[in-house]
Short mmCIF file of C-alpha atoms in Angstrom, two decimals:
data_model
loop_
_atom_site.label_atom_id
_atom_site.label_comp_id
_atom_site.label_asym_id
_atom_site.label_seq_id
_atom_site.Cartn_x
_atom_site.Cartn_y
_atom_site.Cartn_z
CA MET A 1 -20.11 9.96 -2.42
CA ARG A 2 -22.18 10.41 -5.59
CA ARG A 3 -23.72 13.60 -6.98
CA THR A 4 -27.13 12.50 -5.66
CA THR A 5 -25.84 12.80 -2.08
CA VAL A 6 -27.45 15.66 -0.15
CA LEU A 7 -24.74 18.21 0.55
CA ARG A 8 -24.20 19.63 4.02
CA THR A 9 -22.76 22.99 4.94
CA GLY A 10 -19.34 23.90 6.32
CA LEU A 11 -16.43 21.49 6.55
CA SER A 12 -18.78 18.50 6.65
CA THR A 13 -19.51 19.18 2.99
CA LEU A 14 -15.82 19.25 2.17
CA LEU A 15 -15.20 16.04 4.06
CA LEU A 16 -18.11 14.27 2.43
CA LEU A 17 -16.75 15.11 -1.00
CA GLY A 18 -13.10 14.98 0.01
CA ALA A 19 -13.30 11.34 1.02
CA TRP A 20 -13.20 10.69 -2.77
CA ALA A 21 -14.61 7.24 -2.07
CA ALA A 22 -11.88 6.64 0.48
CA THR A 23 -14.04 6.26 3.58
CA GLY A 24 -14.68 2.52 3.64
CA ALA A 25 -18.22 1.09 3.56
CA GLY A 26 -19.62 4.53 2.76
CA GLN A 27 -18.84 6.04 6.15
CA VAL A 28 -17.71 9.65 6.33
CA ALA A 29 -14.43 10.16 8.21
CA ALA A 30 -14.81 10.63 11.94
CA ALA A 31 -13.28 14.09 11.68
CA SER A 32 -16.42 15.39 9.96
CA SER A 33 -18.58 14.90 13.04
CA ALA A 34 -20.84 17.77 14.04
CA GLY A 35 -19.36 20.54 16.10
CA GLN A 36 -15.69 19.95 15.18
CA ALA A 37 -13.83 23.10 14.19
CA PRO A 38 -12.68 23.19 10.56
CA ALA A 39 -8.99 22.45 10.04
CA ALA A 40 -8.74 25.57 7.91
CA THR A 41 -9.47 27.85 10.85
CA ALA A 42 -6.28 26.98 12.75
CA GLU A 43 -2.67 27.17 11.68
CA VAL A 44 -1.99 23.82 13.37
CA SER A 45 -4.69 21.34 14.39
CA THR A 46 -4.64 19.61 17.76
CA GLY A 47 -4.85 16.23 16.04
CA LEU A 48 -1.79 16.94 13.92
CA VAL A 49 0.17 17.98 16.99
CA GLU A 50 -0.90 14.76 18.73
CA ALA A 51 0.22 12.67 15.74
CA MET A 52 3.64 14.31 15.81
CA GLN A 53 3.86 13.70 19.55
CA ARG A 54 3.10 10.02 18.98
CA ASP A 55 5.35 9.41 15.97
CA LEU A 56 8.22 11.85 16.59
CA GLY A 57 8.42 11.80 20.39
CA LEU A 58 7.78 15.53 20.75
CA THR A 59 5.85 17.51 23.31
CA ALA A 60 2.93 19.58 22.07
CA THR A 61 5.00 22.76 22.38
CA GLU A 62 7.93 21.18 20.53
CA ALA A 63 5.65 20.00 17.72
CA ARG A 64 4.17 23.46 17.20
CA GLU A 65 7.58 25.14 17.35
CA ARG A 66 9.02 22.64 14.90
CA MET A 67 6.27 23.14 12.34
CA ALA A 68 6.73 26.91 12.53
CA ALA A 69 10.49 26.54 12.08
CA GLU A 70 10.06 24.15 9.15
CA LYS A 71 7.73 26.58 7.44
CA ALA A 72 10.30 29.35 7.83
CA ALA A 73 13.08 27.08 6.51
CA GLY A 74 11.02 26.22 3.46
CA ARG A 75 10.52 29.92 2.69
CA ILE A 76 14.24 30.73 2.65
CA GLU A 77 15.53 27.62 0.89
CA ALA A 78 15.35 29.01 -2.66
CA GLU A 79 16.96 32.32 -1.63
CA ALA A 80 19.76 30.50 0.20
CA ARG A 81 20.44 28.30 -2.84
CA GLN A 82 20.70 31.38 -5.03
CA ALA A 83 23.07 33.05 -2.56
CA ALA A 84 25.35 30.00 -2.59
CA GLY A 85 25.52 29.98 -6.37
CA ALA A 86 27.89 27.44 -7.92
CA ALA A 87 29.19 26.60 -4.42
CA TYR A 88 25.83 25.10 -3.38
CA GLY A 89 26.22 21.66 -1.83
CA GLY A 90 22.64 20.94 -0.75
CA SER A 91 20.52 21.83 2.28
CA TRP A 92 18.57 20.28 5.12
CA PHE A 93 16.42 21.25 8.08
CA ASP A 94 18.26 20.80 11.38
CA ALA A 95 15.67 19.86 14.00
CA ALA A 96 18.14 20.54 16.84
CA SER A 97 18.75 24.17 15.87
CA GLY A 98 15.41 24.76 14.17
CA ASN A 99 17.21 26.25 11.14
CA LEU A 100 17.90 25.41 7.53
CA THR A 101 21.55 24.41 7.03
CA VAL A 102 23.16 25.00 3.63
CA ALA A 103 26.34 23.25 2.51
CA VAL A 104 28.79 25.40 0.52
CA THR A 105 32.13 24.55 -1.06
CA ASP A 106 33.39 28.15 -0.95
CA ALA A 107 33.73 29.73 2.50
CA ASP A 108 33.52 33.16 0.86
CA ARG A 109 29.88 32.43 -0.06
CA ALA A 110 28.90 31.50 3.50
CA ALA A 111 28.23 35.07 4.64
CA ALA A 112 25.80 35.68 1.78
CA VAL A 113 23.97 32.46 2.61
CA ARG A 114 23.77 33.31 6.31
CA ALA A 115 22.27 36.66 5.39
CA THR A 116 19.20 34.79 4.14
CA GLY A 117 18.68 33.32 7.62
CA ALA A 118 20.26 29.91 6.97
CA ASP A 119 23.17 28.28 8.76
CA THR A 120 26.13 27.07 6.70
CA ARG A 121 28.58 24.19 6.58
CA VAL A 122 31.67 24.16 4.36
CA VAL A 123 32.01 20.91 2.39
CA ARG A 124 34.20 19.51 -0.36
CA HIS A 125 31.72 18.57 -3.08
CA THR A 126 29.04 20.66 -4.80
CA GLU A 127 25.54 19.34 -5.32
CA ARG A 128 26.28 19.30 -9.05
CA ARG A 129 29.25 16.99 -8.48
CA LEU A 130 27.21 14.66 -6.28
CA ASP A 131 24.30 14.65 -8.72
CA ALA A 132 26.68 13.65 -11.51
CA ALA A 133 28.01 10.77 -9.40
CA LYS A 134 24.48 9.60 -8.66
CA ALA A 135 23.54 9.79 -12.35
CA ALA A 136 26.51 7.53 -13.14
CA ILE A 137 25.35 5.06 -10.47
CA ASP A 138 21.82 5.19 -11.90
CA ALA A 139 23.25 3.74 -15.12
CA LEU A 140 24.64 0.66 -13.32
CA PRO A 141 22.64 -2.58 -13.09
CA ALA A 142 21.85 -3.05 -9.41
CA PRO A 143 21.57 -6.48 -7.75
CA ALA A 144 18.66 -7.29 -5.46
CA GLY A 145 20.81 -6.77 -2.35
CA VAL A 146 21.15 -3.05 -3.14
CA SER A 147 18.18 -1.16 -1.75
CA SER A 148 18.61 2.42 -2.95
CA TRP A 149 20.98 5.37 -3.37
CA HIS A 150 20.69 9.12 -2.98
CA VAL A 151 22.70 12.32 -2.62
CA ASP A 152 23.07 13.13 1.09
CA PRO A 153 24.02 16.79 1.66
CA LYS A 154 24.82 16.23 5.35
CA SER A 155 27.54 13.65 4.66
CA ASN A 156 28.44 15.28 1.31
CA ARG A 157 28.34 11.83 -0.27
CA VAL A 158 26.14 9.61 -2.40
CA VAL A 159 24.77 7.14 0.15
CA VAL A 160 24.19 3.62 -1.18
CA SER A 161 21.94 1.50 1.05
CA VAL A 162 22.40 -2.27 1.00
CA VAL A 163 20.54 -5.04 2.78
CA ALA A 164 22.74 -5.96 5.75
CA SER A 165 22.52 -9.70 5.14
CA GLU A 166 23.60 -9.22 1.50
CA ARG A 167 26.55 -6.88 1.99
CA SER A 168 29.15 -9.63 1.44
CA ASP A 169 27.39 -10.88 -1.70
CA ASN A 170 29.76 -10.76 -4.67
CA ASP A 171 27.31 -8.89 -6.90
CA VAL A 172 26.71 -6.29 -4.18
CA ARG A 173 30.43 -5.83 -3.64
CA ARG A 174 31.04 -5.37 -7.36
CA PHE A 175 28.24 -2.80 -7.53
CA LEU A 176 29.75 -0.86 -4.63
CA ASP A 177 33.19 -0.90 -6.27
CA ARG A 178 31.74 0.54 -9.46
CA ALA A 179 29.71 3.09 -7.49
CA ARG A 180 32.82 4.31 -5.65
CA ALA A 181 34.54 4.76 -8.99
CA ALA A 182 31.76 7.17 -9.99
CA GLY A 183 32.37 9.57 -7.10
CA PRO A 184 32.26 10.07 -3.32
CA VAL A 185 30.17 7.23 -1.87
CA ALA A 186 29.16 6.13 1.63
CA VAL A 187 27.47 2.79 2.37
CA ALA A 188 24.53 2.35 4.75
CA GLU A 189 22.77 -0.84 5.80
CA VAL A 190 19.02 -1.53 5.92
CA ALA A 191 17.14 -4.51 7.24
CA GLU A 192 14.99 -5.41 4.25
CA VAL A 193 14.61 -4.95 0.50
CA PRO A 194 12.09 -2.28 -0.59
CA ARG A 195 8.70 -3.29 -1.90
CA THR A 196 5.63 -1.48 -3.19
CA PHE A 197 2.58 -1.18 -0.95
CA ALA A 198 -0.25 -2.40 -3.16
CA ALA A 199 -2.48 -5.11 -1.70
CA GLY A 200 -5.10 -7.69 -2.62
CA THR A 201 -8.78 -6.66 -2.60
CA VAL A 202 -10.23 -6.00 0.85
CA GLY A 203 -13.83 -4.81 1.25
CA GLY A 204 -14.50 -1.19 2.25
CA ASP A 205 -11.23 0.33 1.04
CA PRO A 206 -10.63 3.39 -1.14
CA TYR A 207 -10.20 2.23 -4.74
CA TYR A 208 -9.61 -0.89 -6.76
CA THR A 209 -7.86 -1.71 -10.01
CA GLY A 210 -8.56 -5.30 -10.99
CA ASN A 211 -7.72 -7.31 -7.87
CA VAL A 212 -5.40 -4.64 -6.44
CA ARG A 213 -6.33 -2.11 -3.77
CA CYS A 214 -4.49 1.23 -3.46
CA SER A 215 -4.99 4.67 -1.94
CA ILE A 216 -5.85 8.01 -3.52
CA GLY A 217 -3.13 10.66 -3.38
CA PHE A 218 -4.24 14.22 -4.16
CA SER A 219 -7.09 15.78 -6.07
CA VAL A 220 -6.20 17.52 -9.31
CA HIS A 221 -8.60 19.28 -11.61
CA GLY A 222 -10.26 16.44 -13.50
CA GLY A 223 -9.10 13.57 -11.30
CA PHE A 224 -6.53 12.45 -8.75
CA VAL A 225 -2.90 11.38 -8.68
CA THR A 226 -1.65 8.10 -7.25
CA ALA A 227 1.10 5.48 -7.69
CA GLY A 228 1.93 4.12 -11.13
CA HIS A 229 2.33 0.53 -9.96
CA CYS A 230 -1.34 0.50 -8.97
CA GLY A 231 -2.50 0.27 -12.57
CA PRO A 232 -1.52 0.77 -16.24
CA GLN A 233 -2.86 3.44 -18.57
CA GLY A 234 -6.43 2.58 -19.53
CA GLN A 235 -7.12 0.54 -16.39
CA ALA A 236 -10.60 1.06 -14.95
CA VAL A 237 -10.89 2.27 -11.35
CA ARG A 238 -13.69 1.38 -8.92
CA GLY A 239 -14.58 3.06 -5.65
CA TRP A 240 -15.25 1.53 -2.23
CA ASP A 241 -18.85 0.79 -3.24
CA GLY A 242 -17.81 -0.94 -6.47
CA SER A 243 -19.07 1.86 -8.71
CA HIS A 244 -17.00 3.16 -11.62
CA ILE A 245 -14.84 6.26 -10.90
CA GLY A 246 -12.77 6.63 -14.07
CA HIS A 247 -9.64 5.32 -15.81
CA PHE A 248 -5.89 5.68 -15.50
CA GLN A 249 -5.12 8.41 -18.04
CA GLY A 250 -1.35 8.13 -17.57
CA SER A 251 0.85 5.71 -15.62
CA SER A 252 4.60 5.10 -15.31
CA PHE A 253 6.31 2.26 -13.40
CA PRO A 254 9.16 1.37 -13.02
CA GLY A 255 11.51 4.26 -13.83
CA ASN A 256 8.88 6.44 -12.16
CA ASP A 257 6.01 5.54 -9.86
CA TYR A 258 3.21 7.95 -10.63
CA ALA A 259 -0.14 8.02 -12.36
CA TRP A 260 -3.29 10.04 -12.67
CA VAL A 261 -6.89 8.89 -12.82
CA SER A 262 -9.82 10.73 -14.37
CA VAL A 263 -12.90 11.22 -12.20
CA GLY A 264 -16.46 11.08 -13.50
CA SER A 265 -19.64 8.97 -13.30
CA GLY A 266 -20.97 11.06 -10.42
CA TRP A 267 -17.70 11.28 -8.51
CA TRP A 268 -15.81 14.54 -7.97
CA THR A 269 -12.77 15.86 -6.13
CA VAL A 270 -11.91 18.39 -3.43
CA PRO A 271 -8.59 19.47 -1.83
CA VAL A 272 -8.72 17.24 1.26
CA VAL A 273 -6.48 14.57 2.80
CA LEU A 274 -8.23 12.19 5.17
CA GLY A 275 -7.19 12.27 8.80
CA TRP A 276 -9.10 9.05 9.58
CA GLY A 277 -10.27 10.42 12.94
CA THR A 278 -6.67 10.64 14.15
CA VAL A 279 -6.46 14.26 13.01
CA PRO A 280 -9.06 16.49 11.35
CA ASP A 281 -9.17 16.04 7.59
CA GLN A 282 -6.46 18.29 6.16
CA LEU A 283 -7.11 20.94 3.53
CA VAL A 284 -4.47 21.13 0.80
CA ARG A 285 -3.30 24.67 0.07
CA GLY A 286 -0.24 24.16 -2.14
CA SER A 287 2.74 21.96 -2.97
CA ASN A 288 5.81 23.71 -1.57
CA GLU A 289 8.48 21.06 -1.09
CA ALA A 290 9.59 20.40 2.49
CA PRO A 291 13.38 20.30 3.07
CA ILE A 292 15.36 17.28 4.20
CA GLY A 293 14.90 16.91 7.96
CA ALA A 294 11.39 18.39 8.00
CA SER A 295 8.42 16.51 9.43
CA VAL A 296 5.95 14.91 7.05
CA CYS A 297 2.76 12.86 7.48
CA ARG A 298 1.10 10.20 5.35
CA SER A 299 -2.53 9.15 4.86
CA GLY A 300 -3.30 5.70 3.50
CA SER A 301 -6.20 3.26 3.43
CA THR A 302 -4.49 0.51 5.46
CA THR A 303 -2.53 2.21 8.24
CA ARG A 304 -4.30 5.56 7.93
CA TRP A 305 -2.38 8.51 9.46
CA HIS A 306 1.31 8.39 10.44
CA CYS A 307 4.12 10.96 10.66
CA GLY A 308 7.91 11.02 10.42
CA ASN A 309 10.78 12.98 8.87
CA VAL A 310 12.12 13.59 5.36
CA LEU A 311 15.36 11.58 5.21
CA ALA A 312 16.57 12.06 1.62
CA LYS A 313 15.59 13.39 -1.78
CA ASN A 314 16.30 12.30 -5.36
CA GLU A 315 16.86 8.72 -4.22
CA THR A 316 16.90 5.82 -6.68
CA VAL A 317 14.98 2.84 -5.25
CA ASN A 318 15.79 -0.67 -6.50
CA TYR A 319 12.46 -2.54 -6.48
CA SER A 320 12.27 -6.10 -7.80
CA GLN A 321 10.28 -4.72 -10.76
CA GLY A 322 13.07 -2.24 -11.61
CA ALA A 323 14.63 0.98 -10.38
CA VAL A 324 12.52 4.08 -9.68
CA HIS A 325 14.24 7.49 -9.74
CA GLN A 326 13.84 10.87 -8.01
CA MET A 327 12.08 9.51 -4.94
CA THR A 328 11.90 11.11 -1.48
CA LYS A 329 12.71 8.85 1.48
CA THR A 330 10.99 9.28 4.83
CA SER A 331 10.87 7.61 8.24
CA VAL A 332 7.08 7.27 8.00
CA CYS A 333 5.79 3.68 8.13
CA ALA A 334 3.36 2.13 5.63
CA GLU A 335 1.86 -1.24 4.71
CA GLY A 336 0.15 -3.00 1.81
CA GLY A 337 -2.74 -0.98 0.41
CA ASP A 338 -1.20 2.39 1.37
CA SER A 339 0.34 2.74 -2.11
CA GLY A 340 -0.62 5.94 -3.88
CA GLY A 341 -1.67 7.66 -0.66
CA SER A 342 -0.94 11.23 0.36
CA PHE A 343 2.27 12.62 1.84
CA ILE A 344 1.65 16.08 3.27
CA SER A 345 3.69 18.56 5.33
CA GLY A 346 1.44 21.03 7.11
CA ASP A 347 -1.02 22.00 4.39
CA GLN A 348 1.45 21.44 1.53
CA ALA A 349 1.18 18.35 -0.70
CA GLN A 350 4.47 16.46 -0.96
CA GLY A 351 3.92 13.28 -2.97
CA VAL A 352 2.24 9.89 -3.39
CA THR A 353 3.28 6.76 -1.49
CA SER A 354 5.35 4.35 -3.55
CA GLY A 355 6.88 1.67 -1.31
CA GLY A 356 9.34 0.93 1.43
CA TRP A 357 10.27 -1.69 3.98
CA GLY A 358 9.03 -2.58 7.46
CA ASN A 359 5.54 -1.93 8.82
CA CYS A 360 3.66 0.26 11.29
CA SER A 361 4.12 -2.19 14.18
CA THR A 362 7.92 -2.42 14.16
CA GLY A 363 8.75 0.66 12.06
CA GLY A 364 10.43 1.11 8.69
CA GLN A 365 11.01 3.60 5.88
CA THR A 366 8.83 4.72 3.00
CA TRP A 367 9.41 6.53 -0.30
CA HIS A 368 7.11 8.90 -2.12
CA GLN A 369 7.16 10.26 -5.66
CA PRO A 370 7.17 14.08 -5.43
CA ILE A 371 3.87 15.70 -6.35
CA ASN A 372 5.32 18.56 -8.41
CA GLU A 373 7.05 16.11 -10.75
CA ILE A 374 3.72 14.36 -11.37
CA LEU A 375 1.88 17.62 -12.01
CA GLY A 376 4.56 18.74 -14.46
CA ARG A 377 4.71 15.41 -16.27
CA TYR A 378 1.00 15.32 -17.05
CA GLY A 379 0.25 19.06 -17.11
CA LEU A 380 -2.10 18.78 -14.14
CA THR A 381 -3.22 21.45 -11.68
CA LEU A 382 -3.39 20.58 -8.00
CA HIS A 383 -6.83 21.20 -6.49
CA THR A 384 -6.18 23.54 -3.56
CA ALA A 385 -8.33 25.17 -0.91
#
């Protein structure tokens, strides 16, 4: 993992560097074994298809068809939004039809949107109206029994999630009354309160800050991005072998949950997300944002590689440490130590793991902070293949 390491040719070189100190006890990920075809040579790897079969209940053919459809939906999303104009009410990927669906408040705009290749649904509220309602709710103090809230284009409402056992709590009820006064609101129930996924020190894991262990997100030129709750600005970072990697150059939590760490002292970065032997290590080629409903996978140092769907965007999450804004919610599971790890859709970086509820034995939900927001905040450039 250091510059004195003898480099090998082909993908093995990329994987050796791309582990960024994330392959515990100095072992290179299983996907770099001799004779394995590079992930870059195929549009979709067999391992990725198998992960989607396991986590999403798809056949191999369905997984490949879905990824192709999601890629097409992502390409037309911006054009469809422009065609909808002021009538735009949000969009999502419909796995049943394999198309992007765009909500519009003006039926006269529907034909222009459909001309882009998207399906349409006529709704009452524009995205701008729903965003304004959510912004008003963001300003409210939220009790612990309120989990999160986000704009949901499918229901054309701001969905407020509350812990089921706390729904009758007086503070929760008052919050919901005030939220409904801000605009169109729907209430959903969840089983647990959200929490971040940092963990105490465990030997052989990716990186350490003090006595906390977290996961590396994505390489940027000069360092890597990760979760803000993993360490404050100035905090030193150590690798799996205990050697110095760098320092947190910027960190924000709560309010946001992102950070970036400089890389030096013989360490360097490459555009790779570890597949942990479940799938071949994935090359990162960009950061195009996947639509709601699209599949997404996560790599982390505790539970390694898991997949799910994008459930919501621009969600405010009410952690015990304070609210975090503009998060993306997914059905991917995670556990302690996965914080900061990579969310990726195909070969496109999506964000860094923040927190969630549940685990990878019984299931749950997880939020990530979008990668493009982090890059813009710190003026970073994603390291791509």
